[in-house]
PDB file of C-alpha atoms and ligand atoms in Angstrom:
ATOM      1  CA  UNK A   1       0.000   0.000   0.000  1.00  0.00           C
ATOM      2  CA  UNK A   2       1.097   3.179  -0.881  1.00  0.00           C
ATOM      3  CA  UNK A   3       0.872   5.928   1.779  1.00  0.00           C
ATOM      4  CA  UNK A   4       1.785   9.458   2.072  1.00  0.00           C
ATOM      5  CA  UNK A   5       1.416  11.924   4.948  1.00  0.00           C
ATOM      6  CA  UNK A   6       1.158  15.802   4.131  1.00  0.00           C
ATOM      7  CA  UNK A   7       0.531  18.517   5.936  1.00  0.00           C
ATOM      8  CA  UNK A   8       0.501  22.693   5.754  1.00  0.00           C
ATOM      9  CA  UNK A   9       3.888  23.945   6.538  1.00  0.00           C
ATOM     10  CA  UNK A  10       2.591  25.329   9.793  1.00  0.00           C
ATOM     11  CA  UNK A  11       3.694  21.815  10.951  1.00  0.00           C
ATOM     12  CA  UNK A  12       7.341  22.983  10.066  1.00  0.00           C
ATOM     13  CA  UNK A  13       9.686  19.989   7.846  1.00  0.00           C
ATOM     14  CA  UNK A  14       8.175  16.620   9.155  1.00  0.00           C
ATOM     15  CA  UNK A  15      11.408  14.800   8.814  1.00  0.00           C
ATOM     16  CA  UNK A  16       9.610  11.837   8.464  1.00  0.00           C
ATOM     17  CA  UNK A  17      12.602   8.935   7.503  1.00  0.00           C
ATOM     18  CA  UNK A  18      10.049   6.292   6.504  1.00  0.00           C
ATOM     19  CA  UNK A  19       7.008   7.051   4.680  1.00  0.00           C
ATOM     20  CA  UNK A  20       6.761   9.773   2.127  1.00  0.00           C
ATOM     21  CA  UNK A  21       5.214  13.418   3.043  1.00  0.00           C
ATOM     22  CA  UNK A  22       5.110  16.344   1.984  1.00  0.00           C
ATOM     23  CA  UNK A  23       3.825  19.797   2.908  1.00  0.00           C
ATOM     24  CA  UNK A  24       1.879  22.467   1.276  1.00  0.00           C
ATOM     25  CA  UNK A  25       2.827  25.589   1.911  1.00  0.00           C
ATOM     26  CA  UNK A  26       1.535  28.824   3.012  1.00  0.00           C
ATOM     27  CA  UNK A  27       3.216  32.312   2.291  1.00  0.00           C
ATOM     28  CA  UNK A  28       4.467  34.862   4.398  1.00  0.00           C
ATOM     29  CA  UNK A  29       3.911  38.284   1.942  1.00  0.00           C
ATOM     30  CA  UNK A  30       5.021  42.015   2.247  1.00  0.00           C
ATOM     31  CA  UNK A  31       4.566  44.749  -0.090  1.00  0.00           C
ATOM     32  CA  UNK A  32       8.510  43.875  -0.796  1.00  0.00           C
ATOM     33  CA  UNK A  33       8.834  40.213  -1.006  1.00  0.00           C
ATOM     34  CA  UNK A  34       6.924  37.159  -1.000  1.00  0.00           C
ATOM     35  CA  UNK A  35       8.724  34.247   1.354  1.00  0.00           C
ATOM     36  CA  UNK A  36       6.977  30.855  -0.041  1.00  0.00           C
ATOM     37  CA  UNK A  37       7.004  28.095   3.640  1.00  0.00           C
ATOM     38  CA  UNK A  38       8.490  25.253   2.221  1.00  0.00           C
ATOM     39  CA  UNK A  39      11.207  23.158   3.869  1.00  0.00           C
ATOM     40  CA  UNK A  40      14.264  25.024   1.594  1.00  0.00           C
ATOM     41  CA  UNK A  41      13.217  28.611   2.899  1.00  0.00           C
ATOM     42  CA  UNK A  42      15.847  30.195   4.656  1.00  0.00           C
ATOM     43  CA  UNK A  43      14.009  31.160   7.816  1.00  0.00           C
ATOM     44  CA  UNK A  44      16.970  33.175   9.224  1.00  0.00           C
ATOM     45  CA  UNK A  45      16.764  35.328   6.016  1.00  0.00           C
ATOM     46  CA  UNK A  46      13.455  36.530   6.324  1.00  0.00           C
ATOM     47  CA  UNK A  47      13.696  36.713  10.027  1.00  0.00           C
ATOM     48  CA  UNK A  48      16.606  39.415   9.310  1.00  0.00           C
ATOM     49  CA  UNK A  49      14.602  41.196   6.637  1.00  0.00           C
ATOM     50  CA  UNK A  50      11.336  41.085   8.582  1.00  0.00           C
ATOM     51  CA  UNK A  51      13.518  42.941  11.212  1.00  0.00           C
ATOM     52  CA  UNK A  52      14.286  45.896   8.985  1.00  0.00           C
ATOM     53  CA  UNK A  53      11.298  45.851   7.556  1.00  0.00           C
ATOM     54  CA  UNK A  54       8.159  48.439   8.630  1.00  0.00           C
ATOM     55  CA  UNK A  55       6.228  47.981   6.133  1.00  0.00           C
ATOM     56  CA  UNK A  56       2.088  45.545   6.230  1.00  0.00           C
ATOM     57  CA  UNK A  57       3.337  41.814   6.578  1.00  0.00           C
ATOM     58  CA  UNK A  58       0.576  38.927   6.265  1.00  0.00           C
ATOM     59  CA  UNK A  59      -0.070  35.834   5.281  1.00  0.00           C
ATOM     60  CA  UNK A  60      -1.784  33.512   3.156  1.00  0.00           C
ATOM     61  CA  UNK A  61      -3.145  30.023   3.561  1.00  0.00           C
ATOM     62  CA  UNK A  62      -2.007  27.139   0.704  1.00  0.00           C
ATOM     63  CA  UNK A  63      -3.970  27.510  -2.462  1.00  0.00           C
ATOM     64  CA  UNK A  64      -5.957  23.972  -3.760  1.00  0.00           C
ATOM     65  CA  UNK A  65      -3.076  23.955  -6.497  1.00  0.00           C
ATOM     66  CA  UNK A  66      -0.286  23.802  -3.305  1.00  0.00           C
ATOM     67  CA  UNK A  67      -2.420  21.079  -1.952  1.00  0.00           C
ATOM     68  CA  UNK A  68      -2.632  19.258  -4.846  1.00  0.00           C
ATOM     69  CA  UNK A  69       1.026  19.462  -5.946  1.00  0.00           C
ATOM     70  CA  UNK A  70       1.822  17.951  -2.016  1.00  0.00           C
ATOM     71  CA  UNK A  71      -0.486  15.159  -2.643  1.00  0.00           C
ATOM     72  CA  UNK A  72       1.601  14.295  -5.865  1.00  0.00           C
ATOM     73  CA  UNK A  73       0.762  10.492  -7.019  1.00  0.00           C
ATOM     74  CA  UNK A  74      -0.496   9.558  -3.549  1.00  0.00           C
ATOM     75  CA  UNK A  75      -2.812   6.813  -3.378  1.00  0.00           C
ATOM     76  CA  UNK A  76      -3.645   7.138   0.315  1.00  0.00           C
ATOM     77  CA  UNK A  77      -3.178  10.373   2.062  1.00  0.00           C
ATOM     78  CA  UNK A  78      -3.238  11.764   5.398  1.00  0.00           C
ATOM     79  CA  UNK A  79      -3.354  15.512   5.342  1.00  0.00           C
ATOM     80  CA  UNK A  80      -2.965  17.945   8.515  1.00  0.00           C
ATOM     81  CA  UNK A  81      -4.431  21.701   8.280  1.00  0.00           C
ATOM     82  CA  UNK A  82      -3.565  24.145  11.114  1.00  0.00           C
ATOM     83  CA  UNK A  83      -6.405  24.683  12.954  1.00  0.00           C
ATOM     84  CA  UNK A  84      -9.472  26.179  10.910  1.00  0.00           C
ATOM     85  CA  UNK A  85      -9.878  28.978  13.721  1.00  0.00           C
ATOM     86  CA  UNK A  86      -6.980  30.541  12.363  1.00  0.00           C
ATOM     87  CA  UNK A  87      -6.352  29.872   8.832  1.00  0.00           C
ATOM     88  CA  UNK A  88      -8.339  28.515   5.611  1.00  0.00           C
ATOM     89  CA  UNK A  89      -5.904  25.921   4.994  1.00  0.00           C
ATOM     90  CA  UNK A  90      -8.143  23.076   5.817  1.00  0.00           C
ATOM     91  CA  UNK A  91     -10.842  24.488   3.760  1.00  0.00           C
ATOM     92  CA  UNK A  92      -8.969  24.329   1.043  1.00  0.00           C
ATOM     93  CA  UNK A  93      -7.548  21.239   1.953  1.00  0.00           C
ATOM     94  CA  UNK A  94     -11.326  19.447   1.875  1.00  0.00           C
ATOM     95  CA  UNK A  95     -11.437  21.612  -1.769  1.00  0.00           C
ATOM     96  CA  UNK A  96      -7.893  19.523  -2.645  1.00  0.00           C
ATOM     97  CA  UNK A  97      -9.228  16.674  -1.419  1.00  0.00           C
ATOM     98  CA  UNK A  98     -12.182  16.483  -3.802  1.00  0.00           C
ATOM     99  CA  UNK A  99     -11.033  17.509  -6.955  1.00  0.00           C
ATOM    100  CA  UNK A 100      -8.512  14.727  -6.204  1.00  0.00           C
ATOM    101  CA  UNK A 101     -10.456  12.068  -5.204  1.00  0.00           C
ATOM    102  CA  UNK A 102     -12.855  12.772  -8.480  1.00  0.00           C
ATOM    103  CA  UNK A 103      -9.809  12.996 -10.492  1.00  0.00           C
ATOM    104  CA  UNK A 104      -7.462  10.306  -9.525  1.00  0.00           C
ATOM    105  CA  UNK A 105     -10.361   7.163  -8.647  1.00  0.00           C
ATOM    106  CA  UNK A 106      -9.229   4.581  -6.444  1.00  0.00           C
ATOM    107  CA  UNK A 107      -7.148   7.352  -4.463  1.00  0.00           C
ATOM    108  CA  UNK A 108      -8.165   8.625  -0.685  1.00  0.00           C
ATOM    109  CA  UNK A 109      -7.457  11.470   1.028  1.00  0.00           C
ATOM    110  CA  UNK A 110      -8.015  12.270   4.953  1.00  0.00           C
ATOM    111  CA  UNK A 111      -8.341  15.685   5.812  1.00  0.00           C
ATOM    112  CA  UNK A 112      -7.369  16.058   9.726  1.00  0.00           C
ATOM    113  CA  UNK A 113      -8.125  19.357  11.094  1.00  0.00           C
ATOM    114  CA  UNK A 114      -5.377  19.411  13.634  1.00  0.00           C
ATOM    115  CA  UNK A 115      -7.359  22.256  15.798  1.00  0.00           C
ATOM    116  CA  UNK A 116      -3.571  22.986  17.026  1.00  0.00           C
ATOM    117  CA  UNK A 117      -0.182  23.459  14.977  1.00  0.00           C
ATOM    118  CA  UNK A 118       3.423  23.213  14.722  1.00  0.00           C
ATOM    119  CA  UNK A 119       4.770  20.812  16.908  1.00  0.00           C
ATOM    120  CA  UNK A 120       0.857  19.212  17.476  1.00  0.00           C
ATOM    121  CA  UNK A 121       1.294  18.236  14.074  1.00  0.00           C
ATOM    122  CA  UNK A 122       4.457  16.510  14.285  1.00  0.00           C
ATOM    123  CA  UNK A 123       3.211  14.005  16.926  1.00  0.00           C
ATOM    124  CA  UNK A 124       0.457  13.300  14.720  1.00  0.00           C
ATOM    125  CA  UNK A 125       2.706  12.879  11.866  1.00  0.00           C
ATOM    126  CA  UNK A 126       5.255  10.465  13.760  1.00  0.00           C
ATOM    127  CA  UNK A 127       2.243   8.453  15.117  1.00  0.00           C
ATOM    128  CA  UNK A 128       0.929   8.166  11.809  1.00  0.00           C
ATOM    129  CA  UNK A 129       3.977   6.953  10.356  1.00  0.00           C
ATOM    130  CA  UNK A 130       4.385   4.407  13.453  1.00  0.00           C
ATOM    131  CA  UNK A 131       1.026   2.890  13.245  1.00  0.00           C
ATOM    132  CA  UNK A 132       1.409   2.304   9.522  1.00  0.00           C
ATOM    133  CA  UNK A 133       4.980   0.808   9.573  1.00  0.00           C
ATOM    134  CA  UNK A 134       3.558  -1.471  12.644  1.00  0.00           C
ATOM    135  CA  UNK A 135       1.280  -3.087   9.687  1.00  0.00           C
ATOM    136  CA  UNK A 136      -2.265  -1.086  10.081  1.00  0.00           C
ATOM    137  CA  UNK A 137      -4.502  -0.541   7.209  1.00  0.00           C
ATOM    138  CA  UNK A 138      -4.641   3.246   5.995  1.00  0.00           C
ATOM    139  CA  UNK A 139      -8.433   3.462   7.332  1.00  0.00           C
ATOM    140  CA  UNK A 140      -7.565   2.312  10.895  1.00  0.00           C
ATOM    141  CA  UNK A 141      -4.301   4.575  10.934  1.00  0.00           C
ATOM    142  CA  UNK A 142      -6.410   7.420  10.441  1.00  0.00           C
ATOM    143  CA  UNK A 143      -9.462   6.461  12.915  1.00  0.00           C
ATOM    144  CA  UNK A 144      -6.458   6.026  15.070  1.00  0.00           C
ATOM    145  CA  UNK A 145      -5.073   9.180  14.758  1.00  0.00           C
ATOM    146  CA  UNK A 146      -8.131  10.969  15.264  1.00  0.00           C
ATOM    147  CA  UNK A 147      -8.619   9.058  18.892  1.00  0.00           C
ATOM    148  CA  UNK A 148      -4.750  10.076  19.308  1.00  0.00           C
ATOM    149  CA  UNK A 149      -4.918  13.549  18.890  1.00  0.00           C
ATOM    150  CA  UNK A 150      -7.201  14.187  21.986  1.00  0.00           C
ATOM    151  CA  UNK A 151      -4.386  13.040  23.841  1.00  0.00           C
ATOM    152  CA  UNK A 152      -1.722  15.889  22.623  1.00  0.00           C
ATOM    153  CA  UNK A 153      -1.860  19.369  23.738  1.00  0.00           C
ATOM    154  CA  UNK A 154       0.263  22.624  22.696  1.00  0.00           C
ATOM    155  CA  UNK A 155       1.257  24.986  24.623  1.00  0.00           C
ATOM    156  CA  UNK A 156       3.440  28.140  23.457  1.00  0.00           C
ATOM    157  CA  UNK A 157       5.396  31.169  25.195  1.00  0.00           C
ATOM    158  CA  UNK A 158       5.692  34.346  23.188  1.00  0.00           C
ATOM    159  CA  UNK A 159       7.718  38.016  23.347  1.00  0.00           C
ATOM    160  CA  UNK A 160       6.061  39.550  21.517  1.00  0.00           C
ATOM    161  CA  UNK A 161       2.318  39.495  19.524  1.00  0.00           C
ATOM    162  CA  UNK A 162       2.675  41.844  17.173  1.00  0.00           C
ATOM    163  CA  UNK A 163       2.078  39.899  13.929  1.00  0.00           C
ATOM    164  CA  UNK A 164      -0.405  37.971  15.629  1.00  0.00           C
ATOM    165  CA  UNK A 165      -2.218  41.375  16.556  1.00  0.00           C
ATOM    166  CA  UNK A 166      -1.364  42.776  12.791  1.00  0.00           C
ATOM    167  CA  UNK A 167      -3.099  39.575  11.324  1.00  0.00           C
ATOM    168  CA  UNK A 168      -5.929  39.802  13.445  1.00  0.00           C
ATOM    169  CA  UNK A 169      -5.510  36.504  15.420  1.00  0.00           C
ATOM    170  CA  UNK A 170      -5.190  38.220  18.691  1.00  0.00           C
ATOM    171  CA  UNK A 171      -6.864  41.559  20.244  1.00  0.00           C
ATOM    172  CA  UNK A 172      -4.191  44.801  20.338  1.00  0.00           C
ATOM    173  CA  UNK A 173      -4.989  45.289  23.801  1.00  0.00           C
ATOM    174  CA  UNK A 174      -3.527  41.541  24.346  1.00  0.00           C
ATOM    175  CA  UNK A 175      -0.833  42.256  22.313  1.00  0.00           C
ATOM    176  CA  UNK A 176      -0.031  45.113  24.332  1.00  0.00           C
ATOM    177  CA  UNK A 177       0.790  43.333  27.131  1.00  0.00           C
ATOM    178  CA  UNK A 178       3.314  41.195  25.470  1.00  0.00           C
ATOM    179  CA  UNK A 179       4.740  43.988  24.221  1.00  0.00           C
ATOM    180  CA  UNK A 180       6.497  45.106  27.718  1.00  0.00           C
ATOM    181  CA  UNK A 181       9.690  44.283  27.936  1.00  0.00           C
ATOM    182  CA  UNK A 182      10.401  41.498  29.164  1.00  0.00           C
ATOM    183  CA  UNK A 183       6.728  39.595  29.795  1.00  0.00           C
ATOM    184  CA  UNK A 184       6.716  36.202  28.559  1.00  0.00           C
ATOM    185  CA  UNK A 185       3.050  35.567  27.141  1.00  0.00           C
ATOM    186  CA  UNK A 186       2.027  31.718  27.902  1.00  0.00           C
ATOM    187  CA  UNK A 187      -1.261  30.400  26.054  1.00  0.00           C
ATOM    188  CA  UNK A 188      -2.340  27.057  24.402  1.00  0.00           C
ATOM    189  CA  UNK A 189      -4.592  25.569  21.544  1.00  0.00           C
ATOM    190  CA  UNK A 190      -7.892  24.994  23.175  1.00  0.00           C
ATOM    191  CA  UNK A 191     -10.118  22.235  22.269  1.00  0.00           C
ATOM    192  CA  UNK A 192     -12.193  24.157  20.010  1.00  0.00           C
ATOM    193  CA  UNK A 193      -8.493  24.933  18.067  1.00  0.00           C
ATOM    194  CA  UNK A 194      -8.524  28.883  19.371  1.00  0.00           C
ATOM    195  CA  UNK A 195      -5.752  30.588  20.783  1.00  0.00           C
ATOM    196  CA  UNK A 196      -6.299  30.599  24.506  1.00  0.00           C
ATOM    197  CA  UNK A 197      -4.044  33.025  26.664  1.00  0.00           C
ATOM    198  CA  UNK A 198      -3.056  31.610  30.220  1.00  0.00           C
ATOM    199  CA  UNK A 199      -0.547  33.234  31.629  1.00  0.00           C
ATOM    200  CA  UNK A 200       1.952  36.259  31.707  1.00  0.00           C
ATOM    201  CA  UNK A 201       5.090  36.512  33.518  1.00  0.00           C
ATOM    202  CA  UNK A 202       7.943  38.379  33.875  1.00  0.00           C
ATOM    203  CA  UNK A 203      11.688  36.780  33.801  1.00  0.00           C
ATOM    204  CA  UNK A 204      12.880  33.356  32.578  1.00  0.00           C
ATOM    205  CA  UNK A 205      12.353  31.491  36.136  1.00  0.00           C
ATOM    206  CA  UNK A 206       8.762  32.223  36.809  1.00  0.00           C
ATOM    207  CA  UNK A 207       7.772  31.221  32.486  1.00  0.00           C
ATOM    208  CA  UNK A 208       9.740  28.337  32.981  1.00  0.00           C
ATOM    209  CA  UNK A 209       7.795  27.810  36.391  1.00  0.00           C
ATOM    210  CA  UNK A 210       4.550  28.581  34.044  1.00  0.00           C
ATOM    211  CA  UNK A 211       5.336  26.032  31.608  1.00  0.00           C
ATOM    212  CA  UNK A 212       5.358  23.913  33.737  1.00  0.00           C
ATOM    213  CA  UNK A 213       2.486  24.325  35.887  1.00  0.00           C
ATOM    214  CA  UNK A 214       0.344  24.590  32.631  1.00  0.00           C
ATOM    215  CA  UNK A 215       1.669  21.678  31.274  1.00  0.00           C
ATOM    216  CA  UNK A 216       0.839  19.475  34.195  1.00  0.00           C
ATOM    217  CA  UNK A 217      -2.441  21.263  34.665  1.00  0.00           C
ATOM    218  CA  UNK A 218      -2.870  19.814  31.119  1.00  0.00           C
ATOM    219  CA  UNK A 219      -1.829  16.292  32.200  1.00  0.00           C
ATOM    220  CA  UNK A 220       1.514  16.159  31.372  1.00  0.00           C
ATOM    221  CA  UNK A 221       3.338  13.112  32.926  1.00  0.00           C
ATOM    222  CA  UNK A 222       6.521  12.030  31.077  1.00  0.00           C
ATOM    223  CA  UNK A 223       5.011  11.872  27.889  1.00  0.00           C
ATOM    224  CA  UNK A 224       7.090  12.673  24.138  1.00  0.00           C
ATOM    225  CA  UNK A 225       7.456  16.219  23.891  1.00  0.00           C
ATOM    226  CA  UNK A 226       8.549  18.502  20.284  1.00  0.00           C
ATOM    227  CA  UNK A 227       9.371  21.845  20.815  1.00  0.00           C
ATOM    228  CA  UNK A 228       9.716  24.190  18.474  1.00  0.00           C
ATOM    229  CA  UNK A 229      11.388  27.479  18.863  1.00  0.00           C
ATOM    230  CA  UNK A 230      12.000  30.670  17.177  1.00  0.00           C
ATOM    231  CA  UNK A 231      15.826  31.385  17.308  1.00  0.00           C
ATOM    232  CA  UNK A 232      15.900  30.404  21.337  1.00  0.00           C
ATOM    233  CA  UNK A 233      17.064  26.854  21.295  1.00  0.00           C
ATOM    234  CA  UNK A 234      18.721  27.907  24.738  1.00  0.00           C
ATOM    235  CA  UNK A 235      15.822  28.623  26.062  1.00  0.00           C
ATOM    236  CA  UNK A 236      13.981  25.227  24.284  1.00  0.00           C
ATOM    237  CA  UNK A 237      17.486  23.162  26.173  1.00  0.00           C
ATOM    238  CA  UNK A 238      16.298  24.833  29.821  1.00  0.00           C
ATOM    239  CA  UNK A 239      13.248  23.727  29.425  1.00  0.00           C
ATOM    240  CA  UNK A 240      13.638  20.087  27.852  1.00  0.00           C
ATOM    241  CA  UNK A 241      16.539  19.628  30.989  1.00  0.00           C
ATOM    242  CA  UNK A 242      14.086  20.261  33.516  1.00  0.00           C
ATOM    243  CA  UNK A 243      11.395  17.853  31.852  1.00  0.00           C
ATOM    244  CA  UNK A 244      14.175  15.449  31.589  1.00  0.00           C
ATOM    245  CA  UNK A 245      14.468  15.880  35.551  1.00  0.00           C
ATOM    246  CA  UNK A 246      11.040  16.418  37.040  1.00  0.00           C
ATOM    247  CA  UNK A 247       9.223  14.024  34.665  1.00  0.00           C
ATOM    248  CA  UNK A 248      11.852  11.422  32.980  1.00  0.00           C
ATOM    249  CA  UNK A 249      11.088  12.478  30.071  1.00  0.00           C
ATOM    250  CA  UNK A 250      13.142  10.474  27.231  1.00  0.00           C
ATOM    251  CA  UNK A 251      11.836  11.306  23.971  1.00  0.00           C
ATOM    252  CA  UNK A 252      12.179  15.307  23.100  1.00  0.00           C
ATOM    253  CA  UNK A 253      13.216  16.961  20.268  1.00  0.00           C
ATOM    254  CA  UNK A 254      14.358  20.655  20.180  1.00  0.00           C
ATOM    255  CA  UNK A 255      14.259  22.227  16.698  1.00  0.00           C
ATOM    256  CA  UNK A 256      13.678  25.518  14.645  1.00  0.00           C
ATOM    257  CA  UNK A 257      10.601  26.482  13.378  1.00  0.00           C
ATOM    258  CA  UNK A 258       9.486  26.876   9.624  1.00  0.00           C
ATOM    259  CA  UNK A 259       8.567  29.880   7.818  1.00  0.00           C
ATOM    260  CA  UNK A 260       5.064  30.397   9.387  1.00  0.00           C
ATOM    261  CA  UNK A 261       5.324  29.685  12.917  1.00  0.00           C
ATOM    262  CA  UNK A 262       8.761  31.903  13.065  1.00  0.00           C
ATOM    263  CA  UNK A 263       6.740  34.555  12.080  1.00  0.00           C
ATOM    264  CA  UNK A 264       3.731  34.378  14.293  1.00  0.00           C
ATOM    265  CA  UNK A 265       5.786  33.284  17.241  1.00  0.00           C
ATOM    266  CA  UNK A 266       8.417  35.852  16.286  1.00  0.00           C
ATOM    267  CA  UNK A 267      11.808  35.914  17.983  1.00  0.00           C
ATOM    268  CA  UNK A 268      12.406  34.246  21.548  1.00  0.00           C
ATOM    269  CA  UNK A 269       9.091  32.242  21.421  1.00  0.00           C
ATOM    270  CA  UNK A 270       8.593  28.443  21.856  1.00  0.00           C
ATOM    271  CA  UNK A 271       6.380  26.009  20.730  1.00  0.00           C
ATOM    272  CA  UNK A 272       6.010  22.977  22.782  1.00  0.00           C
ATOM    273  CA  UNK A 273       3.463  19.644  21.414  1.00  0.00           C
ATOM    274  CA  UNK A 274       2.940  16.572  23.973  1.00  0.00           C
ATOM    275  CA  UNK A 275       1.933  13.736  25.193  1.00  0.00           C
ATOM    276  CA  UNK A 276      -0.567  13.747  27.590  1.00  0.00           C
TER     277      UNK A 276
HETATM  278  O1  X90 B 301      -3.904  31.237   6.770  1.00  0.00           O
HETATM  279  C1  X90 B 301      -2.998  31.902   7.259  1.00  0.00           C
HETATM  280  O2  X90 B 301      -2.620  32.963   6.762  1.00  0.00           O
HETATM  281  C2  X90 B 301      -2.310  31.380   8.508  1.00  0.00           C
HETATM  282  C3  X90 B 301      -2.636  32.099   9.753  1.00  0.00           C
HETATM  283  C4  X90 B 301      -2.009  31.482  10.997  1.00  0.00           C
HETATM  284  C5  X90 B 301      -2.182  32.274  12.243  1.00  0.00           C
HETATM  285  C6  X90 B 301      -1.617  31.785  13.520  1.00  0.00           C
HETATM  286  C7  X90 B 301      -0.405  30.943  13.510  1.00  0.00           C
HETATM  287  C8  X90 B 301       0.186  30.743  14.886  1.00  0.00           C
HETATM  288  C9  X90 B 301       1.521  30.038  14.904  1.00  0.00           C
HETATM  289  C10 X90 B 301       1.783  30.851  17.317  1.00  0.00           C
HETATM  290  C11 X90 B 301       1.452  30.111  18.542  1.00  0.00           C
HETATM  291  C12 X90 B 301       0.556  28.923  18.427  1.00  0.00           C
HETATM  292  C13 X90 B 301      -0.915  29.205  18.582  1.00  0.00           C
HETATM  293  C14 X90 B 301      -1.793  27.979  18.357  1.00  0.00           C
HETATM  294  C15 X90 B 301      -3.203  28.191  18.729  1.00  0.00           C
HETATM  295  C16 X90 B 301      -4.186  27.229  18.167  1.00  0.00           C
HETATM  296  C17 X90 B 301       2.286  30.040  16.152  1.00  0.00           C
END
C-alpha cells in the first residue's frame, strides 16, 4: 500500500525517515517580497529582513493547487491543516481533497483538522507513520489518529504578539501586554483549536515555572514532547533539561521552526506539542 502523509507547513519539515510526506505551503507576503514556507526557505533570512522591515506583513493560507502538488501520485493520504480557527488551509484542503479524489479514482485522502499546529502536528505525523509501519490498514491509521490527537496538547510562550495582533488573530490590547519588555506571554490551543491566553510573567524562572504548571495542569506526565522554537534553542534546552528531571522524560526533540510559525511566534518564542 502506498501511503503518504502531508501537511501545511505550519507543521514545520516533518522529517519523516520512513514514509513519504510532503507539505503544502503557506506564504508569508510584504509589499517587498513574498517568502513561499516550504522546507528550503531560509528562515533566518526573512527573520533578518522582517527585522528591517516596517512595512504591512501577512499571510496567506495554501492555495488547492499547493495542496494538490503535495499530494503528488499519492494513493492514500493523510493531510494535517492548522487549525481552521486561524487559517483557511483546511478548507482548502477538503477543496484539494475532492477535486482529487474525483480525479485520480481509487485514491483517498483524509483531511485532519489538527485544531492545534506546529509541533501538534508533528506528533500526529510520527504516530501516523508508526502505526502504519507497525502493519495497520490506511483506514484504521487514520481512525487512530483521530482518537490520538485528543491526547496531545500545545502549549506556546511568546515576546512579543505583534504579527499575531497585525493579522488579526489576537486583540491589540492583548498584544499590548506582550509587548512590555520582558513579559513572557504563555497560552495554548484549546479544544475548540482557538488561541487561549493563560498566563503572563515576567523573567525566565517564573515562564519556565509557568510552563510547567500549565503543562501538568494539562496532564503532562513524562510523555514525548517537540518543541519548536523561534531562534531560542537555549531557552527550548532549559526547558527540555528540567522535563528530563522532574518528569523522565526520554523522547524530546528541540528544533527551529518553519517559515510560518517563526513569524507568528516571532523571535524568543517556543512552541512545545505533547503527550498527555
Ligand atoms: O492562513 C494563514 O494565513 C495562517 C494564519 C495562521 C495564524 C496563527 C499561527 C500561529 C503560529 C503561534 C502560537 C501557536 C498558537 C496555536 C493556537 C491554536 C504560532
Amino acid at each position: 500500500m502506498n501511503f503518504k502523509i502531508v501537511a501545511d507547513s505550519s507543521a514545520d519539515a516533518l522529517n519523516l525517515q520512513q514514509v513519504a510526506w510532503q507539505t503544502a505551503p503557506l506564504r508569508i507576503l510584504t509589499e517587498a517580497k513574498e517568502f513561499t514556507d516550504t522546507p528550503e526557505l531560509d528562515v533566518k533570512e526573512m527573520a533578518d529582513f522582517l527585522k528591517t522591515y516596517s512595512g504591512k506583513s501577512s499571510t496567506s493560507c495554501p492555495a488547492v493547487s499547493d495542496w494538490l502538488e503535495a499530494f503528488g501520485d499519492g494513493e492514500n493520504i493523510l493531510c494535517f491543516t492548522i487549525t481552521h480557527n486561524l487559517s483557511g488551509s483546511y478548507n482548502s484542503a477538503i477543496i484539494a481533497k475532492e477535486e482529487y479524489e474525483s480525479e485520480h479514482q481509487g485514491r483517498k485522502v483524509y483531511v485532519i483538522d489538527s485544531l492545534s499546529t506546529g509541533p501538534e502536528i508533528k506528533l500526529l505525523a510520527e504516530k501516523a507513520e508508526e502505526l502504519f509501519l507497525g502493519g495497520m490498514a490506511f483506514e484504521e491509521v487514520c481512525k487512530n489518529i483521530e482518537e490520538y490527537s485528543k491526547t496531545t496538547r500545545l502549549l506556546f510562550v511568546l515576546e512579543s504578539l505583534i504579527n499575531l495582533a497585525n493579522n488579526g488573530r489576537v486583540s491589540s490590547a492583548v498584544a499590548k501586554i506582550a509587548g512590555i519588555l520582558g513579559i513572557r506571554v504563555v497560552g495554548r490551543a484549546s479544544d475548540e483549536g482557538e488561541l487561549q491566553l493563560l498566563d503572563k510573567n515576567r523573567g525566565e524562572k517564573k515562564t519556565l515555572h509557568s510552563i510547567l504548571h500549565n503543562m501538568k495542569e494539562l496532564g503532562y506526565n513524562g510523555g514525548k514532547v517537540r518543541i519548536s522554537n523561534c531562534f531560542n534553542p537555549q531557552f527550548a534546552q532549559t526547558l527540555a533539561d528540567i522535563l528530563k528531571n522532574e518528569f523522565g522524560t526520554q523522547d524530546i526533540e528541540i528544533y527551529q521552526a518553519g517559515g510560518l510559525c517563526s513569524f507568528y511566534a516571532e523571535k524568543g518564542g517556543l512552541i512545545i506539542g505533547f503527550e498527555k
